[in-house]
Coordinates of C-alpha atoms and ligand atoms in Angstrom, one line a residue:
M137 CA 1.0 -33.1 -169.9
L138 CA 2.1 -36.7 -170.0
L139 CA 4.5 -36.2 -172.9
D140 CA 6.3 -33.3 -171.1
Q141 CA 6.6 -35.5 -168.0
L142 CA 7.9 -38.4 -170.0
I143 CA 10.6 -36.2 -171.6
T144 CA 11.6 -35.0 -168.1
Q145 CA 11.8 -38.5 -166.8
F146 CA 13.8 -39.6 -169.8
D147 CA 16.2 -36.8 -169.1
N148 CA 16.4 -37.8 -165.4
G149 CA 17.3 -41.3 -166.6
L150 CA 20.1 -40.2 -168.9
R151 CA 21.5 -38.0 -166.1
T152 CA 21.4 -40.8 -163.6
L153 CA 23.3 -43.1 -166.0
L154 CA 25.7 -40.7 -167.6
A155 CA 26.3 -37.5 -165.6
T156 CA 28.4 -37.2 -162.4
P157 CA 25.9 -36.6 -159.6
H158 CA 26.5 -33.9 -156.9
S159 CA 25.8 -33.9 -153.2
G160 CA 24.4 -30.9 -151.3
R161 CA 25.5 -32.4 -148.0
P162 CA 29.2 -33.1 -147.4
H163 CA 30.2 -36.7 -148.2
P164 CA 29.9 -38.7 -144.9
D165 CA 33.5 -39.9 -145.4
A166 CA 35.0 -36.5 -146.2
H167 CA 36.7 -36.1 -142.8
L168 CA 38.1 -39.6 -142.7
A169 CA 41.6 -40.6 -143.9
E170 CA 42.1 -43.6 -146.3
G171 CA 42.6 -46.8 -144.4
S172 CA 45.4 -49.2 -145.2
L173 CA 43.6 -51.9 -147.3
S174 CA 45.0 -54.9 -149.1
D175 CA 44.3 -55.3 -152.8
A176 CA 41.7 -58.0 -152.0
D177 CA 40.0 -55.7 -149.4
K178 CA 39.9 -52.9 -152.0
R179 CA 38.4 -55.2 -154.6
H180 CA 35.8 -56.5 -152.2
A181 CA 34.9 -53.0 -150.9
A182 CA 34.7 -51.6 -154.4
A183 CA 32.4 -54.5 -155.4
L184 CA 30.1 -53.9 -152.4
M185 CA 30.0 -50.2 -153.2
R186 CA 29.2 -51.0 -156.8
V187 CA 26.2 -53.0 -155.6
N188 CA 25.1 -50.1 -153.5
H189 CA 25.6 -47.7 -156.4
T190 CA 23.3 -49.8 -158.6
G191 CA 20.8 -49.9 -155.7
E192 CA 20.8 -46.1 -155.8
V193 CA 20.4 -46.1 -159.6
C194 CA 17.3 -48.3 -159.1
A195 CA 16.1 -45.9 -156.4
Q196 CA 16.3 -43.0 -158.8
A197 CA 14.4 -45.0 -161.4
L198 CA 11.7 -46.1 -158.9
Y199 CA 11.2 -42.6 -157.6
S200 CA 11.1 -41.2 -161.2
G201 CA 8.6 -43.8 -162.3
Q202 CA 6.4 -43.3 -159.2
A203 CA 6.5 -39.5 -159.5
L204 CA 5.2 -39.9 -163.0
T205 CA 2.1 -41.7 -162.0
A206 CA 1.5 -40.5 -158.4
R207 CA -1.8 -38.6 -157.9
D208 CA -1.6 -36.6 -154.7
G209 CA 0.5 -33.5 -154.7
K210 CA 1.9 -34.3 -151.2
T211 CA 3.0 -37.7 -152.3
V212 CA 4.8 -36.3 -155.3
Q213 CA 6.6 -33.8 -153.1
A214 CA 7.6 -36.6 -150.6
L215 CA 8.9 -38.7 -153.6
K216 CA 10.9 -35.7 -155.0
Q217 CA 12.5 -35.0 -151.6
A218 CA 13.6 -38.6 -151.2
A219 CA 14.8 -38.7 -154.8
R220 CA 17.1 -35.7 -154.1
E221 CA 18.7 -37.6 -151.2
E222 CA 19.1 -40.7 -153.4
T223 CA 21.0 -38.5 -155.8
E224 CA 23.4 -37.7 -153.0
H225 CA 23.8 -41.4 -152.2
L226 CA 24.6 -42.0 -155.8
A227 CA 27.3 -39.3 -155.6
W228 CA 28.9 -40.7 -152.5
C229 CA 29.0 -44.3 -153.8
E230 CA 30.4 -43.2 -157.2
Q231 CA 33.2 -41.3 -155.6
R232 CA 34.1 -44.0 -153.2
I233 CA 34.2 -46.7 -156.0
K234 CA 36.7 -44.5 -157.9
Q235 CA 38.8 -44.1 -154.8
L236 CA 38.9 -47.8 -154.4
G237 CA 40.0 -48.3 -158.0
G238 CA 36.7 -49.9 -159.1
R239 CA 34.0 -49.1 -161.6
T240 CA 30.2 -48.8 -161.6
S241 CA 28.1 -51.7 -163.0
L242 CA 27.7 -52.4 -166.7
L243 CA 24.2 -53.5 -165.9
N244 CA 23.0 -50.1 -164.7
P245 CA 20.9 -49.3 -167.8
L246 CA 19.1 -52.6 -167.5
F247 CA 18.3 -52.1 -163.8
Y248 CA 17.3 -48.5 -164.4
G249 CA 14.7 -49.5 -167.1
G250 CA 13.3 -52.4 -165.0
S251 CA 13.0 -50.3 -161.9
F252 CA 11.4 -47.4 -163.7
A253 CA 8.7 -49.7 -165.1
M254 CA 8.1 -51.1 -161.6
G255 CA 7.8 -47.7 -160.1
A256 CA 5.4 -46.5 -162.8
L257 CA 3.3 -49.6 -162.2
A258 CA 3.2 -49.1 -158.5
G259 CA 2.1 -45.4 -159.1
V260 CA -0.8 -46.6 -161.3
L261 CA -2.2 -48.7 -158.5
G262 CA -2.8 -45.6 -156.4
D263 CA -0.9 -43.6 -153.9
K264 CA -1.3 -45.9 -150.9
W265 CA 0.2 -48.8 -152.8
N266 CA 2.8 -46.6 -154.4
L267 CA 3.9 -45.5 -150.9
G268 CA 3.6 -49.1 -149.6
F269 CA 6.0 -50.2 -152.4
L270 CA 8.3 -47.4 -151.5
A271 CA 8.3 -48.2 -147.8
E272 CA 9.0 -51.9 -148.4
T273 CA 11.8 -51.0 -150.9
E274 CA 13.5 -48.7 -148.4
R275 CA 13.2 -51.4 -145.6
Q276 CA 14.8 -54.0 -147.8
V277 CA 17.6 -51.6 -148.9
G278 CA 18.2 -50.8 -145.2
A279 CA 18.5 -54.5 -144.3
H280 CA 20.9 -55.0 -147.1
L281 CA 23.1 -52.0 -146.1
E282 CA 23.1 -53.5 -142.6
Q283 CA 24.6 -56.7 -144.1
H284 CA 27.2 -54.7 -145.9
L285 CA 28.3 -53.1 -142.7
Q286 CA 29.0 -56.7 -141.4
T287 CA 31.1 -57.6 -144.5
L288 CA 33.0 -54.4 -145.4
P289 CA 36.6 -54.5 -144.4
A290 CA 37.0 -53.1 -140.8
A291 CA 39.8 -50.8 -142.0
D292 CA 37.5 -49.2 -144.7
E293 CA 36.1 -46.6 -142.4
K294 CA 35.3 -44.3 -145.4
S295 CA 32.9 -46.9 -147.1
R296 CA 31.4 -47.7 -143.7
A297 CA 30.6 -44.0 -142.9
I298 CA 28.8 -43.7 -146.3
V299 CA 26.8 -46.9 -145.9
A300 CA 25.9 -46.0 -142.3
T301 CA 24.5 -42.6 -143.4
M302 CA 22.7 -44.1 -146.3
R303 CA 21.1 -46.7 -143.9
A304 CA 19.8 -43.9 -141.7
D305 CA 18.4 -42.0 -144.7
E306 CA 16.6 -45.0 -146.0
A307 CA 15.0 -45.6 -142.6
E308 CA 13.8 -42.0 -142.8
H309 CA 12.4 -42.5 -146.3
A310 CA 10.5 -45.6 -145.1
A311 CA 9.1 -43.7 -142.1
T312 CA 8.0 -40.8 -144.4
A313 CA 6.2 -43.2 -146.7
V314 CA 4.4 -44.8 -143.8
A315 CA 3.5 -41.4 -142.4
Q316 CA 2.0 -40.4 -145.8
G317 CA -0.3 -43.5 -145.7
A318 CA 1.6 -46.4 -147.1
A319 CA -0.3 -49.7 -147.3
E320 CA 1.4 -52.9 -146.1
L321 CA 2.3 -55.0 -149.1
P322 CA 1.1 -58.6 -149.3
A323 CA 3.8 -61.1 -148.2
P324 CA 4.2 -62.8 -151.6
L325 CA 4.9 -59.5 -153.2
K326 CA 7.5 -58.7 -150.5
H327 CA 9.1 -62.1 -151.2
A328 CA 9.2 -61.4 -155.0
M329 CA 10.9 -58.1 -154.3
Q330 CA 13.5 -59.8 -152.2
Q331 CA 14.2 -62.3 -155.1
V332 CA 14.7 -59.4 -157.6
S333 CA 17.0 -57.6 -155.2
R334 CA 19.0 -60.8 -154.7
L335 CA 19.4 -61.1 -158.4
M336 CA 20.6 -57.5 -158.6
T337 CA 23.1 -57.8 -155.8
S338 CA 24.7 -61.1 -157.0
S339 CA 25.0 -59.9 -160.6
T340 CA 26.4 -56.4 -159.9
Y341 CA 29.0 -57.7 -157.4
R342 CA 30.7 -59.1 -160.4
L343 CA 29.5 -57.1 -163.3
Ligands
LIG17 FE1 19.5 -44.4 -151.1
LIG18 FE1 16.0 -44.2 -149.9

């Protein structure tokens, strides 16, 4: 029933924004010692991990929105599996931000709401577009994590290990979506998505 589902999704939203997420897998940086970072390095790394954390909040919201409106049972299962891994990403980023002395973004509720709406809309368009949107999102997130690997301080091996594992997971998520029959999105839509993500990254680096 739609109302039940809405309540479940609302509950997911509150948990994403307020509760401390847990990771089934060990954190990718668990075996690494803290590097010697200057204050400026720490601030920069914490800001980048804050951007990644908000990216994962958006991923939660997208997946929740999509699962609400996806039609095929197999699609719903694929979305739920990916969402579980995104919860782990959320946990890794959150812990790392704390270790670096930073905080998560104040804008998270805003981005959660926007992403949920976009996910629900993509779901309404039908599963092949839903999956197409998902594949493109994961590809863009992957490219952006790649960029972070270039700019994270060299001594911050812990953040690097987290970002590298996330990048591998996102590539997997994109491949799953394609295997499930994702459609290729039109170029103008891909471009619009890039613009939105640019807005997200530049604002959450500061806020
Ligand atoms: Fe992720
Ligand atoms: Fe992902």
